[in-house]
Amino acid sequence: MQHNFNAGPAILPKEVYEQASQAVLNFNDTGLSILEIGHRTKLFQPIMDEALALVKELMSLDADHEVLFLHGGASTQFMQVPMNLLDDNASAAFTDTGVWAAKAIKEAKLYGNVDVICSSKESTYNHLPKEWTPINPESTYLHLTTNNTIYGTQWQDFSPFYNAGVPLVADMSSDILSRPMDYNKFGLIYAGAQKNIGAAGVNLVVVDKNMLGKVSRKLPTMMDYRNHIENGSMLNTPPVFAIYICMLTLRWLKAKGGVAAIEKENIHKAKLLYDTIDAYPEVFTGTVAKEDRSLMNACFVMQNSDAEARFNAMCQQEGFVGVKGHRSVGGFRVSLYNALPYESVVALTEAMKQFAAKG
Amino acid sequence: MQHNFNAGPAILPKEVYEQASQAVLNFNDTGLSILEIGHRTKLFQPIMDEALALVKELMSLDADHEVLFLHGGASTQFMQVPMNLLDDNASAAFTDTGVWAAKAIKEAKLYGNVDVICSSKESTYNHLPKEWTPINPESTYLHLTTNNTIYGTQWQDFSPFYNAGVPLVADMSSDILSRPMDYNKFGLIYAGAQKNIGAAGVNLVVVDKNMLGKVSRKLPTMMDYRNHIENGSMLNTPPVFAIYICMLTLRWLKAKGGVAAIEKENIHKAKLLYDTIDAYPEVFTGTVAKEDRSLMNACFVMQNSDAEARFNAMCQQEGFVGVKGHRSVGGFRVSLYNALPYESVVALTEAMKQFAAKG
C-alpha cells in the first residue's frame, strides 16, 4: 500500500485511474483507444465540452469568464499572461512569495514594467508579506501566487487584493478548486493541471474576456488567448488524453460535492497533519509562519540530518511517497491535494507519532 | 473490429495500449499510477532517458543534434522556430506546400523576413512545386514541410535542398520516423507526436545546437531551446504520460527493425492502396500528382456526392474509421502511419474493390 504525498504530478482519484486505464484499451466501447481518437470528432468533443462546463460550474464563473485548456504548464503562462495583457510601457504589480512568483516576475519584465510590491525572499519565503507598498492604481494587473508549493504558504484573506482597484491575475496551480473563492474577482487565473485538476500535460486558464485585446504588440497565433477562445481550446490538436483525465477528475470533484465539500476534507486533513507536527516540537518543526500555512503543502524539518535520514527510511518502508522537501528548503513536504485520502494522513501521522515516541 | 485510418491523433501499436493501460493502474509494479509519479524521480527519469536515446538511435543523430520533448504541437513550433533562429533583419526561405506550411510562413513573418520560394497554393496544393526561385544564400534557413497531411503530398528527393547551401528546417509532423533519411542534414526538425511518435500532447524537436544563440532578441525562458537542452526536457513539469507513450512507441519501432524496416511496410501498404485507387479510375480519383503521392496520407475523391455518401456509409458499416477527407479538400483521406497494420489496408482495399464492382 502506497500513500502518495507527491507535490505534482500528484495523486488522482482511484476511479480516475480505473476509467482511464479502461479508456486506453477501449474508450466507451468504441473499440478504439482514447489515444487514437481524433480531436474534431463526436468522440472527443463531448469530453472537451464537459471538461469546460465542469470548470465553469465548479468555479461558479460568470459569462465574462472564459475557460481554456492550453498546452504547456504554468511556466508557459509566466510568459503568455504578460504577452497578452501587459503593454510595453505599462506596469504590473507582483507579490514575490516564492520561486514560482519570482519566475512570473522575471518573464513579465520582458514585456513591460514590473513593480514588486512585497517580498519574503530574504527569509526564504517562510511567510507571506503582511504589508506592501501601495499598488499603483494605473497597474494593468496585480499578480498573486495563491499557494506557494515549495515553501508551503497560502494566501487566506484576499479582501485587500479584491479592494486594490486593479484586476487580479493569479497562479493557482497548487490550490485551484481546493476551496470556495470568488473566482470571478480575478481577471485571469492559470494553473498547471497536475495537482488538483488532472495529470501533467495541460494548463487551465480562466480569463475575463474584457481583459483581452488591449496590448499594442502583435501576438503569435498560439499565444493569443482570443484565438483559443474562438476555437474552443482546439486551435490546434489539444492534449486529448490530458483533457480526458481533467474531465474525469472534475466529474469526481463534482460528485464529491464540489469545492465547498472538498475544502472541509482539506481542512480536516491539514489539521491532523499540522496538529501532529505541533504536538512534537522537539522532533518536528514547521517551516512557515503558522497563520500562512498551506492546506495543500505542509513543510517541516527535523533537528538534524541523522533524524531526517531515519525519518526518510521509515517513509520508504511504510510506503509514504513524495515526502522529501524541495531541494531549496530541505526537510519534508507533505502534499495534501484534493484526491489524497484522509486515511493516508492518518497513516502518516500515526507513523510520525511512533517515530517521535521512539525519540 | 475497427480499422483506424485517422490523420492524427492516430492509431498506435496495440501493445502500446496494453502497456499504457496497465501503467495507468500500476506502473512497473510500483503500486502507483504513471499519472501520479513525480517527474524528477527515479521512476520517470529512465523513461525520459530512454525516449531521448531511442530518438537519437532511430534517427541516427550525430552529437551536434539535440533531442527535445516540448509542450505544444507543431503549431507552437511555427512560432518558436523563428523566435529562436530568425533575427529581425534576417531572411528565411519557405516552400508553401500546404495549410501547415502557410501557417509556418505566417508566424515567421512576426520575427524576420520571409521569402516564399515556391507555392502550389493556386492548384489547391495538389502537387509539390518542381521549380523555385533561387534560394538566397544569406537565408538563415530554408523551411520545408516534408509531408502535407491534408493534401497527401510528400517530398521524396531532398538532394536539391541538401545542396541549397543553407540550413534546413523541417516540419516532419506526419512522416517522421517513417523512412530512413539523413536527419543530420537538417538544422532543426519538429514534429507533433500524434502520428508516428506517440499520442497528442507533446512535440519532438531535434536541433543542431550550432544553430542556437544567434538571434539578438531576448527569448522568454520557456521558448529558448537552450534552456530545454540544459534541463534535459525538464525545464518545467513535462507531459509525463505523453512522453511515456512516445517511449513505448519508439521501443516498438526499434523492435520492428527501425525506420528501414518500417519504410518497407509503409511502401507495401501505400502501394496496395494506390494500386486499388488506380485500378478503378471510373470510381476513385487520386487528388494529387502521382510522383508526389504521400506514403502516409492517400487522398482520393469520387465522381459525385451520392457515391461519396454511399462509400462513407460502407466505411461506417465496415469499421473503417477516419477516412473522411479534410474539409478543405473533401473526398477521402486514408492515413497509413507506421502503426497501421497491413491487414487494415487489405480490408479497406477489398471493400473498395467490392464497392467498385457494384458500380
XYZ file of C-alpha atoms in Angstrom:
718
model
C 0.000 0.000 0.000
C 1.423 3.316 -1.143
C 0.426 6.726 0.208
C 1.245 9.333 -2.398
C 2.144 12.767 -1.000
C 3.800 13.952 -4.227
C 3.845 17.718 -4.831
C 2.925 17.311 -8.506
C 2.378 15.363 -10.663
C 0.303 14.115 -7.754
C -2.260 11.580 -6.693
C -5.579 11.448 -8.557
C -8.758 9.646 -7.528
C -8.628 5.871 -7.822
C -11.700 5.796 -10.063
C -9.943 8.141 -12.485
C -7.134 5.606 -12.877
C -9.650 2.820 -13.403
C -11.669 4.674 -16.010
C -8.580 5.990 -17.782
C -6.975 2.566 -17.877
C -10.082 1.139 -19.496
C -10.312 4.047 -21.960
C -6.740 3.435 -23.113
C -7.806 -0.082 -24.129
C -11.325 0.617 -25.319
C -12.884 4.031 -24.960
C -16.629 3.984 -24.260
C -16.997 0.638 -26.056
C -15.986 2.157 -29.378
C -13.293 -0.447 -29.983
C -10.812 2.437 -30.096
C -8.277 3.648 -27.567
C -8.711 7.158 -26.171
C -5.169 7.659 -27.525
C -6.179 7.167 -31.161
C -9.403 9.167 -31.414
C -9.445 12.332 -33.491
C -9.990 15.577 -31.622
C -12.513 17.023 -34.084
C -14.906 14.124 -33.673
C -18.127 13.154 -31.959
C -15.974 11.091 -29.606
C -13.774 13.871 -28.253
C -15.954 16.979 -28.499
C -18.223 15.873 -25.611
C -15.130 15.337 -23.427
C -13.900 18.862 -24.109
C -17.378 20.325 -23.645
C -17.907 18.547 -20.345
C -14.470 19.487 -19.003
C -15.034 23.160 -19.840
C -18.550 23.116 -18.392
C -17.387 21.433 -15.180
C -14.729 24.098 -14.621
C -17.348 26.828 -15.096
C -19.731 25.117 -12.736
C -17.239 24.182 -10.020
C -15.749 27.693 -10.031
C -19.183 29.368 -10.398
C -17.880 31.514 -13.228
C -19.900 34.305 -14.777
C -20.453 34.777 -18.512
C -17.450 37.073 -18.934
C -15.020 34.402 -17.766
C -13.808 32.077 -20.484
C -12.239 28.697 -19.740
C -9.329 27.354 -21.763
C -7.273 24.188 -21.764
C -3.883 25.066 -23.223
C -0.586 23.344 -23.923
C 2.297 23.827 -21.532
C 2.321 24.276 -17.794
C 2.121 27.353 -15.611
C 5.679 28.184 -16.725
C 4.301 28.917 -20.187
C 1.760 31.244 -18.609
C 4.526 33.243 -16.916
C 5.260 34.451 -20.456
C 1.832 34.217 -22.063
C -0.002 36.313 -19.473
C 2.122 39.471 -19.802
C 2.396 38.963 -23.577
C -1.404 39.205 -23.763
C -2.086 41.733 -21.035
C 0.892 43.957 -20.310
C 1.725 46.652 -22.835
C 5.310 47.807 -23.392
C 5.102 50.944 -21.308
C 2.530 49.735 -18.838
C 3.166 48.354 -15.337
C 2.007 45.323 -13.429
C 2.343 44.754 -9.681
C 3.718 41.483 -8.303
C 3.894 39.804 -4.923
C 7.168 37.896 -4.555
C 6.193 34.959 -2.370
C 8.219 32.067 -3.757
C 10.215 30.594 -6.590
C 7.235 30.437 -8.955
C 6.231 34.016 -8.219
C 9.819 35.069 -8.933
C 9.719 33.262 -12.263
C 6.481 35.041 -13.182
C 8.191 38.347 -12.340
C 11.190 37.509 -14.496
C 9.115 36.761 -17.597
C 6.839 39.786 -17.176
C 9.894 42.051 -17.335
C 10.336 41.022 -20.968
C 7.043 42.723 -21.814
C 6.514 45.737 -19.556
C 7.313 47.339 -16.225
C 7.143 45.338 -13.050
C 6.535 46.677 -9.534
C 7.338 44.128 -6.877
C 5.143 45.413 -4.066
C 6.316 42.937 -1.433
C 8.708 40.046 -0.968
C 9.510 37.450 1.646
C 12.563 36.244 -0.240
C 15.027 37.352 2.419
C 13.508 34.953 4.919
C 13.448 32.090 2.416
C 9.777 32.754 1.741
C 8.828 31.381 5.164
C 5.832 33.686 5.477
C 3.536 35.817 3.371
C 4.188 39.562 3.490
C 1.720 41.358 5.734
C 2.489 44.767 4.256
C 3.280 46.049 0.808
C 3.995 49.279 -0.968
C 0.871 50.991 -2.283
C -0.408 49.466 -5.503
C -0.203 51.906 -8.381
C -3.836 52.315 -9.473
C -2.571 52.513 -13.047
C -1.221 48.965 -12.847
C -2.581 46.728 -15.593
C -2.912 43.978 -13.012
C -1.728 42.662 -9.679
C -0.194 39.173 -9.764
C -0.527 36.691 -6.900
C 0.599 33.125 -6.348
C -2.246 31.861 -4.214
C -0.344 28.847 -2.849
C 3.422 28.504 -2.767
C 4.048 24.824 -3.396
C 7.718 24.757 -2.471
C 7.504 26.708 0.789
C 4.039 25.723 1.963
C 2.401 29.116 2.349
C -1.077 30.016 1.129
C -2.958 33.288 0.974
C -6.124 33.064 3.028
C -7.566 36.562 3.047
C -7.991 38.080 -0.398
C -10.007 41.126 0.673
C -7.052 43.550 0.479
C -6.432 42.410 -3.083
C -10.089 42.458 -4.068
C -10.094 46.061 -2.923
C -6.856 47.060 -4.636
C -8.713 48.617 -7.549
C -6.741 46.787 -10.241
C -7.518 43.497 -12.000
C -6.124 40.419 -10.280
C -4.082 37.748 -12.027
C -3.322 34.577 -10.090
C -1.200 31.487 -10.462
C -3.414 28.947 -8.686
C -1.512 25.866 -9.841
C -1.352 24.228 -6.447
C -4.629 25.178 -4.796
C -7.190 25.711 -7.518
C -10.516 24.010 -6.825
C -9.424 23.195 -3.283
C -11.708 25.772 -1.660
C -14.566 28.116 -2.476
C -13.311 31.502 -3.640
C -14.864 34.308 -5.571
C -13.089 33.265 -8.742
C -14.973 35.946 -10.681
C -12.990 38.587 -8.792
C -9.954 37.528 -10.842
C -9.231 38.865 -14.308
C -7.094 35.857 -15.151
C -6.356 32.593 -13.374
C -3.921 29.956 -14.548
C -2.971 26.556 -13.201
C -0.956 23.583 -14.350
C -3.291 20.602 -14.177
C -1.019 18.191 -12.349
C -2.184 18.864 -8.792
C -5.935 19.352 -8.369
C -7.218 19.235 -11.956
C -5.691 16.189 -13.619
C -2.395 14.834 -14.916
C 0.635 16.705 -16.251
C 0.472 17.995 -19.810
C -2.227 20.631 -19.830
C -2.834 24.041 -18.401
C -6.087 25.611 -17.263
C -6.640 29.302 -17.969
C -9.707 31.247 -16.873
C -9.830 34.728 -18.298
C -12.236 37.639 -18.189
C -12.561 38.359 -21.886
C -12.726 42.098 -21.185
C -9.015 41.923 -20.287
C -8.026 40.903 -23.815
C -7.129 42.761 -26.983
C -5.653 45.788 -25.252
C -1.934 45.411 -25.934
C -0.342 47.005 -28.967
C 2.123 44.215 -29.765
C 1.406 41.594 -32.388
C 0.806 38.232 -30.769
C 1.905 34.908 -32.232
C -1.168 32.871 -33.152
C -0.635 30.206 -30.500
C -0.046 32.773 -27.744
C -3.198 34.850 -28.297
C -5.889 33.738 -25.839
C -8.568 35.113 -28.175
C -7.692 32.524 -30.819
C -8.072 29.727 -28.296
C -11.396 31.112 -27.054
C -12.684 31.368 -30.605
C -11.660 27.783 -31.298
C -12.958 26.253 -28.079
C -9.450 25.219 -26.924
C -8.947 23.409 -30.237
C -6.913 25.935 -32.196
C -4.553 23.034 -32.835
C -4.549 19.394 -31.722
C -5.175 19.549 -27.972
C -3.583 17.152 -25.463
C -6.538 14.775 -25.776
C -5.697 12.316 -23.022
C -4.692 15.009 -20.518
C -8.019 16.790 -21.059
C -9.856 13.497 -20.672
C -8.155 13.000 -17.294
C -9.197 16.527 -16.280
C -12.781 15.739 -17.243
C -12.785 12.561 -15.154
C -11.196 14.322 -12.166
C -13.607 17.254 -12.360
C -16.528 14.810 -12.522
C -15.208 13.160 -9.385
C -14.936 16.527 -7.639
C -18.486 17.443 -8.584
C -19.771 14.095 -7.295
C -17.933 14.760 -4.009
C -19.957 17.951 -3.614
C -17.633 20.424 -5.317
C -15.221 22.915 -3.799
C -17.215 23.539 -0.598
C -17.212 19.846 0.274
C -13.590 19.279 -0.686
C -12.491 22.271 1.391
C -13.910 20.588 4.502
C -11.882 17.467 3.765
C -8.802 19.518 3.003
C -9.096 21.404 6.309
C -9.615 18.118 8.134
C -6.510 16.546 6.538
C -4.302 19.581 7.092
C -5.406 19.995 10.695
C -4.484 16.417 11.528
C -1.053 16.821 9.989
C -0.240 20.233 11.462
C -1.541 19.166 14.881
C 0.825 16.214 14.765
C 3.756 18.398 13.774
C 2.960 20.827 16.584
C 2.471 18.084 19.164
C 6.144 17.088 18.940
C 8.062 20.367 18.782
C 11.225 18.599 19.928
C 11.024 16.373 16.803
C 9.189 18.268 14.045
C 9.440 21.970 13.241
C 7.057 23.586 10.804
C 8.994 25.867 8.472
C 6.475 28.654 7.893
C 4.520 31.199 9.913
C 1.501 29.412 11.362
C -1.038 31.897 10.028
C 0.261 31.365 6.482
C 0.312 27.573 6.494
C -0.887 25.975 3.317
C -3.676 23.408 3.323
C -2.059 21.862 0.259
C 1.648 21.565 1.116
C 2.869 21.177 4.682
C 6.603 21.648 5.203
C 8.624 20.700 8.243
C 12.209 19.984 9.184
C 13.814 17.908 11.914
C 16.530 18.567 14.430
C 19.395 17.123 12.459
C 20.241 15.240 9.323
C 20.505 11.966 11.203
C 16.881 12.189 12.321
C 15.842 13.179 8.791
C 17.611 10.156 7.362
C 15.819 7.866 9.820
C 12.501 9.512 9.024
C 13.125 9.090 5.301
C 13.929 5.429 5.793
C 10.726 4.961 7.782
C 8.714 6.659 4.990
C 10.259 4.397 2.397
C 9.463 1.328 4.447
C 5.879 2.352 5.144
C 5.114 3.400 1.553
C 4.905 7.160 2.138
C 5.828 8.532 -1.288
C 6.986 12.030 -2.175
C 7.545 13.486 1.301
C 11.014 14.812 0.669
C 11.163 18.605 0.758
C 12.139 20.667 -2.250
C 15.912 20.935 -2.533
C 15.795 24.681 -1.809
C 14.117 24.121 1.598
C 15.227 20.643 2.654
C 13.370 18.611 5.225
C 9.934 17.318 4.346
C 6.955 18.439 2.344
C 3.681 16.584 2.565
C 1.239 17.472 -0.183
C -2.422 17.128 0.642
C -4.244 17.751 -2.626
C -7.942 17.080 -3.186
C -7.510 13.446 -4.187
C -5.343 12.444 -1.231
C -7.470 10.260 1.064
C -7.803 11.193 4.725
C -6.622 7.662 5.509
C -3.217 8.473 4.060
C -2.836 11.357 6.504
C -3.937 9.101 9.340
C -1.327 6.539 8.341
C 1.418 9.147 8.087
C 0.564 10.905 11.344
C 0.365 7.596 13.218
C 3.842 6.800 11.911
C 5.029 10.267 12.920
C 3.748 9.701 16.452
C 5.533 6.372 16.707
C 8.672 7.942 15.284
C 8.503 10.742 17.864
C 7.850 8.302 20.690
C 10.991 6.344 19.804
C 12.919 9.593 20.192
C -13.258 -4.756 -35.489
C -12.208 -1.193 -36.179
C -9.610 -0.110 -38.733
C -8.304 3.284 -37.722
C -7.165 5.469 -40.633
C -7.256 8.693 -38.584
C -4.957 11.506 -39.739
C -3.903 12.302 -36.174
C -4.298 11.669 -33.327
C -3.854 8.304 -34.982
C -3.515 4.612 -34.389
C -0.685 3.379 -32.142
C 0.582 -0.182 -31.736
C -1.739 -2.481 -29.815
C 0.995 -3.366 -27.322
C 1.396 0.336 -26.522
C -2.262 0.497 -25.487
C -1.869 -2.622 -23.385
C 1.256 -1.440 -21.598
C -0.114 2.075 -21.116
C -3.402 0.786 -19.767
C -1.544 -1.288 -17.200
C 0.760 1.612 -16.294
C -2.222 3.847 -15.578
C -3.311 1.328 -12.948
C 0.050 0.200 -11.643
C 3.260 1.401 -13.238
C 6.067 -1.183 -13.226
C 4.635 -2.816 -10.114
C 5.287 0.272 -8.014
C 1.716 0.417 -6.751
C 1.498 3.856 -8.325
C -0.180 5.052 -11.499
C 2.027 6.519 -14.223
C -0.249 9.576 -13.833
C 0.837 10.260 -10.241
C 4.596 9.789 -10.382
C 6.850 12.797 -9.952
C 8.929 13.799 -12.967
C 12.153 14.369 -11.046
C 12.249 10.831 -9.732
C 13.923 7.502 -10.295
C 10.625 6.345 -11.781
C 10.337 8.912 -14.562
C 13.948 9.787 -15.385
C 14.618 6.421 -17.072
C 11.522 6.922 -19.258
C 12.749 10.307 -20.422
C 16.292 8.996 -20.916
C 15.124 6.039 -22.945
C 12.767 8.114 -25.104
C 15.538 10.608 -25.908
C 18.040 7.834 -26.606
C 15.617 5.975 -28.873
C 15.025 9.077 -30.975
C 18.784 9.547 -31.337
C 19.261 5.936 -32.275
C 16.319 5.588 -34.664
C 17.233 8.821 -36.452
C 21.000 8.050 -36.321
C 21.703 11.525 -34.990
C 25.195 12.876 -34.543
C 26.494 14.531 -31.381
C 25.576 18.038 -32.527
C 21.896 17.183 -32.762
C 19.973 17.571 -29.524
C 16.615 15.915 -28.930
C 13.841 17.656 -27.004
C 10.329 16.774 -25.939
C 8.417 20.025 -25.584
C 4.929 21.155 -24.729
C 2.548 22.116 -27.508
C 2.218 20.778 -31.009
C 3.855 21.744 -34.274
C 1.739 24.911 -34.241
C 3.802 26.121 -31.290
C 6.933 25.451 -33.307
C 5.683 27.678 -36.143
C 6.408 30.486 -33.673
C 9.206 29.026 -31.597
C 11.485 28.171 -34.515
C 11.751 31.699 -35.969
C 11.825 33.190 -32.474
C 14.988 31.160 -31.798
C 16.611 31.242 -35.218
C 15.469 34.190 -37.324
C 16.817 37.601 -36.438
C 14.782 40.761 -37.027
C 16.502 41.797 -40.229
C 17.406 38.348 -41.470
C 15.529 36.255 -44.021
C 14.330 32.698 -44.170
C 13.125 30.827 -47.266
C 9.868 28.871 -47.245
C 8.193 26.333 -49.506
C 4.432 26.840 -49.499
C 3.099 23.331 -49.961
C 0.002 23.219 -47.779
C -2.013 24.697 -44.954
C 0.608 23.873 -42.322
C 3.418 25.342 -44.406
C 1.345 28.506 -44.819
C 0.871 28.716 -41.064
C 4.623 28.382 -40.529
C 5.131 31.242 -43.006
C 2.598 33.442 -41.239
C 4.276 33.081 -37.839
C 7.810 33.549 -39.194
C 6.789 36.961 -40.548
C 6.412 38.155 -36.957
C 10.144 37.700 -36.443
C 12.003 38.385 -39.678
C 11.798 38.447 -43.451
C 10.231 35.597 -45.341
C 10.958 34.551 -48.947
C 8.370 32.155 -50.277
C 10.412 30.431 -52.968
C 7.596 28.305 -54.366
C 3.917 27.592 -53.863
C 1.332 25.163 -55.141
C -1.481 27.020 -53.441
C -3.202 28.046 -56.668
C -3.804 24.416 -57.574
C -5.096 23.602 -54.069
C -1.700 22.159 -53.178
C -2.311 19.150 -55.415
C 1.379 18.755 -56.245
C 4.793 19.750 -54.970
C 6.500 22.585 -56.835
C 9.165 21.314 -59.227
C 10.826 24.704 -59.560
C 11.518 27.568 -57.233
C 13.143 30.941 -57.211
C 16.831 30.792 -56.300
C 17.436 30.469 -52.598
C 19.192 33.494 -51.175
C 22.466 32.086 -49.814
C 22.163 34.575 -46.957
C 18.945 32.928 -45.783
C 19.103 31.848 -42.167
C 17.309 28.673 -43.148
C 15.066 27.010 -45.667
C 11.787 25.636 -44.300
C 10.122 22.502 -45.674
C 7.025 20.540 -44.747
C 8.182 17.043 -45.619
C 4.671 15.566 -45.762
C 1.489 17.546 -46.302
C -1.103 15.733 -44.204
C -4.171 17.474 -45.568
C -3.343 17.182 -49.277
C -1.388 13.937 -49.307
C 1.852 15.050 -50.912
C 5.315 14.123 -49.667
C 8.776 15.259 -50.685
C 10.813 12.301 -51.899
C 14.027 13.782 -53.229
C 15.809 16.053 -50.798
C 19.025 16.419 -52.748
C 18.192 19.888 -54.157
C 17.582 21.087 -50.618
C 20.627 19.375 -49.177
C 22.616 21.276 -51.786
C 20.934 24.629 -51.241
C 23.778 25.846 -49.071
C 21.576 26.998 -46.220
C 20.488 25.146 -43.090
C 17.284 23.168 -43.444
C 14.357 23.366 -41.055
C 11.563 20.847 -41.465
C 8.118 20.216 -40.108
C 8.055 16.410 -40.192
C 4.904 16.004 -38.101
C 3.266 13.488 -40.374
C 6.143 11.432 -41.724
C 8.923 11.486 -39.157
C 10.417 8.058 -38.474
C 8.512 6.577 -41.405
C 11.597 6.212 -43.610
C 15.386 6.441 -43.470
C 16.586 9.958 -44.160
C 19.781 11.785 -43.462
C 18.274 13.552 -40.493
C 21.654 15.081 -39.683
C 21.364 17.184 -42.826
C 18.663 19.201 -41.054
C 19.430 22.071 -38.718
C 16.097 21.723 -36.983
C 13.284 19.188 -37.208
C 9.983 19.392 -35.388
C 7.008 17.094 -35.216
C 3.824 16.827 -33.188
C 3.861 13.355 -31.652
C 0.337 12.288 -32.554
C 1.099 10.472 -35.790
C 4.276 8.364 -35.771
C 5.783 9.129 -32.359
C 3.036 8.741 -29.779
C -0.163 10.383 -28.566
C -1.221 14.036 -28.709
C 0.233 16.389 -26.125
C 3.943 16.548 -26.845
C 6.220 17.825 -29.532
C 9.537 16.416 -30.701
C 12.285 18.873 -31.636
C 15.680 17.849 -32.983
C 18.085 20.743 -33.263
C 21.689 21.198 -34.265
C 22.977 23.129 -31.278
C 25.209 25.222 -33.548
C 22.062 26.916 -34.854
C 21.218 28.385 -31.457
C 22.128 31.574 -29.637
C 22.489 33.702 -32.749
C 19.462 35.966 -32.572
C 19.643 39.329 -30.871
C 16.161 39.303 -29.323
C 15.574 38.290 -25.719
C 13.809 34.978 -25.568
C 11.180 34.079 -22.980
C 12.536 31.297 -20.759
C 10.100 28.637 -21.993
C 10.723 29.475 -25.649
C 14.524 29.225 -25.592
C 15.594 25.787 -26.819
C 18.894 26.146 -24.948
C 17.069 26.118 -21.612
C 15.310 22.903 -22.532
C 18.559 21.293 -23.696
C 20.280 22.287 -20.482
C 17.440 20.814 -18.445
C 17.033 17.584 -20.369
C 13.483 18.469 -21.491
C 12.540 19.040 -17.852
C 12.751 22.804 -17.587
C 9.269 22.571 -16.103
C 6.926 19.634 -15.472
C 6.916 17.692 -18.734
C 3.835 15.933 -20.125
C 4.791 12.726 -18.325
C 2.226 10.349 -19.783
C 2.636 11.633 -23.349
C 6.403 11.070 -23.137
C 5.826 7.602 -21.714
C 3.643 6.792 -24.740
C 6.415 8.066 -27.032
C 8.918 5.830 -25.272
C 6.687 2.766 -25.685
C 6.018 3.558 -29.349
C 9.693 4.168 -30.087
C 10.566 0.876 -28.384
C 8.043 -0.850 -30.631
C 9.561 0.787 -33.705
C 13.042 -0.296 -32.710
C 11.854 -3.876 -32.143
C 10.293 -3.805 -35.625
C 13.719 -3.046 -37.082
C 13.635 0.754 -37.066
C 12.991 3.163 -39.910
C 14.423 0.960 -42.673
C 12.095 -1.900 -41.787
C 9.064 0.304 -41.282
C 9.643 2.035 -44.617
C 9.265 -1.314 -46.369
C 5.933 -1.868 -44.653
C 4.840 1.677 -45.398
C 5.663 1.270 -49.098
C 3.837 -2.033 -49.142
C 0.724 -0.533 -47.560
C 0.701 2.564 -49.750
C 1.258 0.555 -52.927
C -1.733 -1.646 -52.212
C -3.952 1.370 -51.595
C -2.797 3.467 -54.549
C -2.945 0.461 -56.875
C -6.552 -0.060 -55.834
C -7.383 3.594 -56.408
C -5.760 3.484 -59.839
C -7.408 0.199 -60.794
C -10.851 1.814 -60.752
C -10.410 5.224 -62.394
C -14.127 5.417 -63.115
C -14.803 5.199 -59.349
C -11.802 6.609 -57.459
C -9.667 9.584 -58.454
C -6.431 10.331 -56.634
C -6.242 14.059 -55.912
C -2.504 14.695 -56.240
C 0.241 14.337 -58.836
C 1.321 10.701 -58.816
C 5.001 11.430 -58.331
C 4.226 13.436 -55.182
C 1.920 10.929 -53.547
C 2.416 10.557 -49.826
C 3.070 7.194 -48.243
C 1.360 8.494 -45.110
C -1.858 10.120 -46.321
C -3.610 8.997 -49.500
C -6.360 11.301 -50.771
C -8.996 10.496 -53.356
C -12.389 11.736 -54.447
C -15.305 10.066 -56.178
C -17.438 11.003 -59.142
C -20.267 12.614 -57.222
C -21.575 13.269 -53.774
C -24.011 10.392 -53.995
C -21.201 7.885 -54.494
C -19.244 9.514 -51.669
C -22.225 9.197 -49.356
C -22.555 5.503 -50.188
C -18.833 4.969 -49.683
C -18.981 6.742 -46.334
C -21.889 4.551 -45.261
C -19.956 1.456 -46.287
C -16.919 2.627 -44.259
C -19.066 3.213 -41.206
C -20.612 -0.227 -41.516
C -17.283 -1.984 -42.004
C -15.500 -0.138 -39.187
C -13.165 1.988 -41.346
C -12.558 4.965 -39.084
C -11.250 8.403 -40.052
C -11.346 8.136 -43.850
C -13.192 11.383 -44.425
C -11.062 13.969 -46.242
C -10.125 17.264 -44.660
C -12.899 19.813 -45.128
C -10.698 21.900 -47.439
C -10.232 19.004 -49.896
C -13.349 16.870 -49.459
C -13.500 13.261 -50.542
C -11.422 10.767 -48.620
C -8.094 10.645 -46.874
C -6.658 7.353 -45.725
C -3.767 7.720 -43.296
C -1.218 4.933 -43.278
C 1.088 5.732 -40.393
C 3.667 3.340 -39.007
C 1.331 1.611 -36.583
C -1.431 0.905 -39.090
C -1.421 -2.844 -39.770
C -1.168 -4.063 -43.356
C -4.324 -6.063 -42.660
C -6.300 -2.848 -42.298
C -5.262 -1.782 -45.789
C -6.186 -5.221 -47.113
C -9.610 -4.928 -45.504
C -10.169 -1.440 -46.899
C -8.968 -2.239 -50.411
C -11.076 -5.392 -50.550
C -14.087 -3.293 -49.607
C -13.118 -0.708 -52.246
C -12.995 -3.438 -54.883
C -16.412 -4.709 -53.913
C -17.739 -1.167 -53.873
C -16.329 -0.549 -57.356
C -17.724 -3.840 -58.667
C -21.221 -2.883 -57.526
C -20.874 0.240 -59.647
